[in-house]
Amino acid sequence: MEYSQHFLYPSSFFASKEPYVVKTVLGSCVAVCLWDKVLHFGGINHYMLPTWTGNDLASPKYGNIAIEKLIEKMLFMGSRKEDLIAKVFGGGELLQAIDGGPSATQIGERNIQVAKSMLQEYNIPIVSSCVGGKKGRKILFFTDTGEVRHKYLDKRQL
């Protein structure tokens, strides 16, 4: 099958009823892939920070905004919430504190927690995930099947 291709930049989301392969690269960022198991189409987001605090624009750079916007987009395109399943990727801790200890901010872990708690709040099951660790990831998401392929990347590949 011939797929259209889309590169998903940070702070954005994408959904399509047409068959696409969506590519993105994640470090501490997280991507949530949603797939409609009845209508057989999907969407994906890529967010950088866990929660919007109200200080600047409510952008999909924040997990709580990006997840809500992706769910809204899927529902607008005809999905029912009970037909959605999720796959979650990313949230690696790639930054180390100067003393070599863990990063004080733990952004990757906080990004993962936002995905888990929001999807639970919306009753959307996470059917697979690959999160955390010390490496980045390259993701390929197939919108027509919900399949996700990923490979680990070293810091120099990010």
PDB file of C-alpha atoms in Angstrom:
ATOM      1  CA  MET A   1       0.000   0.000   0.000  1.00  0.00           C
ATOM      2  CA  GLU A   2       1.174   3.499  -0.824  1.00  0.00           C
ATOM      3  CA  TYR A   3       1.119   5.828   2.179  1.00  0.00           C
ATOM      4  CA  SER A   4       1.110   9.591   2.196  1.00  0.00           C
ATOM      5  CA  GLN A   5       3.740  10.821   4.625  1.00  0.00           C
ATOM      6  CA  HIS A   6       3.599  13.486   7.304  1.00  0.00           C
ATOM      7  CA  PHE A   7       6.376  14.652   9.618  1.00  0.00           C
ATOM      8  CA  LEU A   8       4.937  15.680  12.989  1.00  0.00           C
ATOM      9  CA  TYR A   9       6.794  18.584  14.550  1.00  0.00           C
ATOM     10  CA  PRO A  10       6.827  19.247  18.298  1.00  0.00           C
ATOM     11  CA  SER A  11       3.801  21.166  19.619  1.00  0.00           C
ATOM     12  CA  SER A  12       1.457  19.796  16.977  1.00  0.00           C
ATOM     13  CA  PHE A  13      -1.033  17.035  16.266  1.00  0.00           C
ATOM     14  CA  PHE A  14      -2.338  15.248  13.173  1.00  0.00           C
ATOM     15  CA  ALA A  15      -5.306  13.012  12.371  1.00  0.00           C
ATOM     16  CA  SER A  16      -6.511  11.578   9.068  1.00  0.00           C
ATOM     17  CA  LYS A  17      -9.054   9.143   7.695  1.00  0.00           C
ATOM     18  CA  GLU A  18      -6.691   8.632   4.749  1.00  0.00           C
ATOM     19  CA  PRO A  19      -3.769   6.198   5.129  1.00  0.00           C
ATOM     20  CA  TYR A  20      -0.750   8.158   6.335  1.00  0.00           C
ATOM     21  CA  VAL A  21       2.497   7.186   7.928  1.00  0.00           C
ATOM     22  CA  VAL A  22       3.313   9.887  10.464  1.00  0.00           C
ATOM     23  CA  LYS A  23       6.917  10.234  11.583  1.00  0.00           C
ATOM     24  CA  THR A  24       8.229  12.034  14.637  1.00  0.00           C
ATOM     25  CA  VAL A  25      11.303  12.029  16.854  1.00  0.00           C
ATOM     26  CA  LEU A  26      10.974  12.121  20.649  1.00  0.00           C
ATOM     27  CA  GLY A  27      13.358  12.824  23.509  1.00  0.00           C
ATOM     28  CA  SER A  28      11.661  13.945  26.723  1.00  0.00           C
ATOM     29  CA  CYS A  29       8.613  14.799  24.596  1.00  0.00           C
ATOM     30  CA  VAL A  30       5.675  12.395  24.465  1.00  0.00           C
ATOM     31  CA  ALA A  31       3.499  11.278  21.555  1.00  0.00           C
ATOM     32  CA  VAL A  32       0.017   9.906  22.152  1.00  0.00           C
ATOM     33  CA  CYS A  33      -1.371   7.866  19.249  1.00  0.00           C
ATOM     34  CA  LEU A  34      -5.146   7.449  19.180  1.00  0.00           C
ATOM     35  CA  TRP A  35      -6.792   4.887  16.928  1.00  0.00           C
ATOM     36  CA  ASP A  36     -10.475   4.307  16.255  1.00  0.00           C
ATOM     37  CA  LYS A  37     -10.899   0.531  16.283  1.00  0.00           C
ATOM     38  CA  VAL A  38     -14.315   0.770  14.539  1.00  0.00           C
ATOM     39  CA  LEU A  39     -13.712   3.425  11.853  1.00  0.00           C
ATOM     40  CA  HIS A  40     -10.034   2.439  11.380  1.00  0.00           C
ATOM     41  CA  PHE A  41      -8.311   5.800  11.399  1.00  0.00           C
ATOM     42  CA  GLY A  42      -6.019   7.551  13.805  1.00  0.00           C
ATOM     43  CA  GLY A  43      -4.289  10.616  15.080  1.00  0.00           C
ATOM     44  CA  ILE A  44      -1.117  11.497  16.949  1.00  0.00           C
ATOM     45  CA  ASN A  45       0.241  14.419  18.946  1.00  0.00           C
ATOM     46  CA  HIS A  46       3.737  15.466  20.028  1.00  0.00           C
ATOM     47  CA  TYR A  47       4.001  17.599  23.142  1.00  0.00           C
ATOM     48  CA  MET A  48       7.004  19.044  24.937  1.00  0.00           C
ATOM     49  CA  LEU A  49       5.809  20.039  28.419  1.00  0.00           C
ATOM     50  CA  PRO A  50       3.296  18.430  30.778  1.00  0.00           C
ATOM     51  CA  THR A  51       0.735  21.086  31.677  1.00  0.00           C
ATOM     52  CA  TRP A  52      -0.361  24.509  30.603  1.00  0.00           C
ATOM     53  CA  THR A  53      -0.352  26.899  33.552  1.00  0.00           C
ATOM     54  CA  GLY A  54      -2.334  29.687  31.904  1.00  0.00           C
ATOM     55  CA  ASN A  55       0.671  31.999  31.513  1.00  0.00           C
ATOM     56  CA  ASP A  56       1.009  31.997  27.728  1.00  0.00           C
ATOM     57  CA  LEU A  57      -1.093  30.634  24.859  1.00  0.00           C
ATOM     58  CA  ALA A  58      -2.884  27.312  25.389  1.00  0.00           C
ATOM     59  CA  SER A  59      -0.838  25.503  22.759  1.00  0.00           C
ATOM     60  CA  PRO A  60      -0.435  21.798  21.956  1.00  0.00           C
ATOM     61  CA  LYS A  61       3.120  22.212  23.228  1.00  0.00           C
ATOM     62  CA  TYR A  62       1.530  21.216  26.559  1.00  0.00           C
ATOM     63  CA  GLY A  63       0.343  17.652  27.183  1.00  0.00           C
ATOM     64  CA  ASN A  64      -2.998  18.544  28.728  1.00  0.00           C
ATOM     65  CA  ILE A  65      -3.847  20.757  25.721  1.00  0.00           C
ATOM     66  CA  ALA A  66      -2.397  18.391  23.069  1.00  0.00           C
ATOM     67  CA  ILE A  67      -4.295  15.342  24.348  1.00  0.00           C
ATOM     68  CA  GLU A  68      -7.583  17.227  24.673  1.00  0.00           C
ATOM     69  CA  LYS A  69      -7.205  18.726  21.159  1.00  0.00           C
ATOM     70  CA  LEU A  70      -6.424  15.321  19.628  1.00  0.00           C
ATOM     71  CA  ILE A  71      -9.442  13.706  21.297  1.00  0.00           C
ATOM     72  CA  GLU A  72     -11.647  16.609  20.128  1.00  0.00           C
ATOM     73  CA  LYS A  73     -10.315  16.217  16.565  1.00  0.00           C
ATOM     74  CA  MET A  74     -11.010  12.463  16.552  1.00  0.00           C
ATOM     75  CA  LEU A  75     -14.562  13.026  17.853  1.00  0.00           C
ATOM     76  CA  PHE A  76     -15.114  15.784  15.266  1.00  0.00           C
ATOM     77  CA  MET A  77     -14.033  13.316  12.565  1.00  0.00           C
ATOM     78  CA  GLY A  78     -16.702  10.832  13.679  1.00  0.00           C
ATOM     79  CA  SER A  79     -15.109   8.726  16.402  1.00  0.00           C
ATOM     80  CA  ARG A  80     -16.911   7.753  19.569  1.00  0.00           C
ATOM     81  CA  LYS A  81     -14.811   7.984  22.721  1.00  0.00           C
ATOM     82  CA  GLU A  82     -15.543   4.343  23.591  1.00  0.00           C
ATOM     83  CA  ASP A  83     -14.040   3.224  20.251  1.00  0.00           C
ATOM     84  CA  LEU A  84     -10.661   4.875  20.870  1.00  0.00           C
ATOM     85  CA  ILE A  85      -7.504   3.128  22.038  1.00  0.00           C
ATOM     86  CA  ALA A  86      -4.167   4.777  22.823  1.00  0.00           C
ATOM     87  CA  LYS A  87      -0.476   4.047  22.458  1.00  0.00           C
ATOM     88  CA  VAL A  88       2.032   6.250  24.293  1.00  0.00           C
ATOM     89  CA  PHE A  89       5.709   6.812  23.451  1.00  0.00           C
ATOM     90  CA  GLY A  90       8.614   8.965  24.596  1.00  0.00           C
ATOM     91  CA  GLY A  91       9.300  10.712  27.858  1.00  0.00           C
ATOM     92  CA  GLY A  92      12.964   9.783  28.023  1.00  0.00           C
ATOM     93  CA  GLU A  93      15.160  11.557  30.569  1.00  0.00           C
ATOM     94  CA  LEU A  94      17.954  12.677  28.283  1.00  0.00           C
ATOM     95  CA  LEU A  95      19.171  15.630  30.330  1.00  0.00           C
ATOM     96  CA  GLN A  96      21.423  15.130  33.330  1.00  0.00           C
ATOM     97  CA  ALA A  97      22.056  17.625  36.102  1.00  0.00           C
ATOM     98  CA  ILE A  98      25.548  19.164  36.209  1.00  0.00           C
ATOM     99  CA  ASP A  99      26.608  16.881  39.075  1.00  0.00           C
ATOM    100  CA  GLY A 100      25.717  13.817  36.993  1.00  0.00           C
ATOM    101  CA  GLY A 101      22.603  13.058  39.025  1.00  0.00           C
ATOM    102  CA  PRO A 102      19.084  12.899  37.654  1.00  0.00           C
ATOM    103  CA  SER A 103      17.605  16.046  36.158  1.00  0.00           C
ATOM    104  CA  ALA A 104      15.711  17.999  38.795  1.00  0.00           C
ATOM    105  CA  THR A 105      12.820  18.757  36.467  1.00  0.00           C
ATOM    106  CA  GLN A 106      12.024  15.180  35.339  1.00  0.00           C
ATOM    107  CA  ILE A 107      10.095  16.561  32.341  1.00  0.00           C
ATOM    108  CA  GLY A 108       9.959  13.186  30.581  1.00  0.00           C
ATOM    109  CA  GLU A 109       8.385  11.471  33.573  1.00  0.00           C
ATOM    110  CA  ARG A 110       5.913  14.310  34.092  1.00  0.00           C
ATOM    111  CA  ASN A 111       4.962  14.163  30.380  1.00  0.00           C
ATOM    112  CA  ILE A 112       4.269  10.421  30.742  1.00  0.00           C
ATOM    113  CA  GLN A 113       2.111  10.990  33.837  1.00  0.00           C
ATOM    114  CA  VAL A 114      -0.030  13.596  32.034  1.00  0.00           C
ATOM    115  CA  ALA A 115      -0.729  11.110  29.226  1.00  0.00           C
ATOM    116  CA  LYS A 116      -1.624   8.305  31.632  1.00  0.00           C
ATOM    117  CA  SER A 117      -3.874  10.411  33.862  1.00  0.00           C
ATOM    118  CA  MET A 118      -5.707  12.204  31.029  1.00  0.00           C
ATOM    119  CA  LEU A 119      -6.347   9.017  29.058  1.00  0.00           C
ATOM    120  CA  GLN A 120      -7.631   7.361  32.229  1.00  0.00           C
ATOM    121  CA  GLU A 121      -9.871  10.382  32.862  1.00  0.00           C
ATOM    122  CA  TYR A 122     -11.319  10.018  29.336  1.00  0.00           C
ATOM    123  CA  ASN A 123     -11.612   6.207  29.764  1.00  0.00           C
ATOM    124  CA  ILE A 124      -9.361   5.600  26.744  1.00  0.00           C
ATOM    125  CA  PRO A 125      -7.291   2.443  27.347  1.00  0.00           C
ATOM    126  CA  ILE A 126      -3.541   2.481  26.732  1.00  0.00           C
ATOM    127  CA  VAL A 127      -2.990  -0.766  24.818  1.00  0.00           C
ATOM    128  CA  SER A 128       0.773  -0.364  24.434  1.00  0.00           C
ATOM    129  CA  SER A 129       3.516   2.039  25.364  1.00  0.00           C
ATOM    130  CA  CYS A 130       7.254   2.494  25.346  1.00  0.00           C
ATOM    131  CA  VAL A 131       8.141   5.314  27.703  1.00  0.00           C
ATOM    132  CA  GLY A 132      10.931   6.547  29.931  1.00  0.00           C
ATOM    133  CA  GLY A 133      14.516   5.400  29.849  1.00  0.00           C
ATOM    134  CA  LYS A 134      17.593   7.314  28.742  1.00  0.00           C
ATOM    135  CA  LYS A 135      17.191   7.208  24.947  1.00  0.00           C
ATOM    136  CA  GLY A 136      15.165   9.064  22.373  1.00  0.00           C
ATOM    137  CA  ARG A 137      12.835   7.370  19.911  1.00  0.00           C
ATOM    138  CA  LYS A 138      11.849   7.617  16.282  1.00  0.00           C
ATOM    139  CA  ILE A 139       8.145   6.816  15.787  1.00  0.00           C
ATOM    140  CA  LEU A 140       6.249   5.722  12.667  1.00  0.00           C
ATOM    141  CA  PHE A 141       2.453   5.743  13.166  1.00  0.00           C
ATOM    142  CA  PHE A 142       0.167   4.198  10.540  1.00  0.00           C
ATOM    143  CA  THR A 143      -3.182   5.994  10.689  1.00  0.00           C
ATOM    144  CA  ASP A 144      -5.162   3.241   8.924  1.00  0.00           C
ATOM    145  CA  THR A 145      -4.067   0.313  11.117  1.00  0.00           C
ATOM    146  CA  GLY A 146      -2.985   1.959  14.377  1.00  0.00           C
ATOM    147  CA  GLU A 147       0.381   0.218  14.074  1.00  0.00           C
ATOM    148  CA  VAL A 148       3.340   2.018  15.629  1.00  0.00           C
ATOM    149  CA  ARG A 149       6.943   1.193  14.832  1.00  0.00           C
ATOM    150  CA  HIS A 150       9.665   2.713  16.932  1.00  0.00           C
ATOM    151  CA  LYS A 151      13.388   2.525  17.312  1.00  0.00           C
ATOM    152  CA  TYR A 152      15.686   3.887  19.966  1.00  0.00           C
ATOM    153  CA  LEU A 153      18.026   6.744  19.144  1.00  0.00           C
ATOM    154  CA  ASP A 154      21.209   7.872  20.854  1.00  0.00           C
ATOM    155  CA  LYS A 155      21.533  11.541  21.834  1.00  0.00           C
ATOM    156  CA  ARG A 156      23.660  12.272  18.764  1.00  0.00           C
ATOM    157  CA  GLN A 157      20.803  11.080  16.489  1.00  0.00           C
ATOM    158  CA  LEU A 158      18.236  13.485  17.989  1.00  0.00           C
TER     159      LEU A 158
END
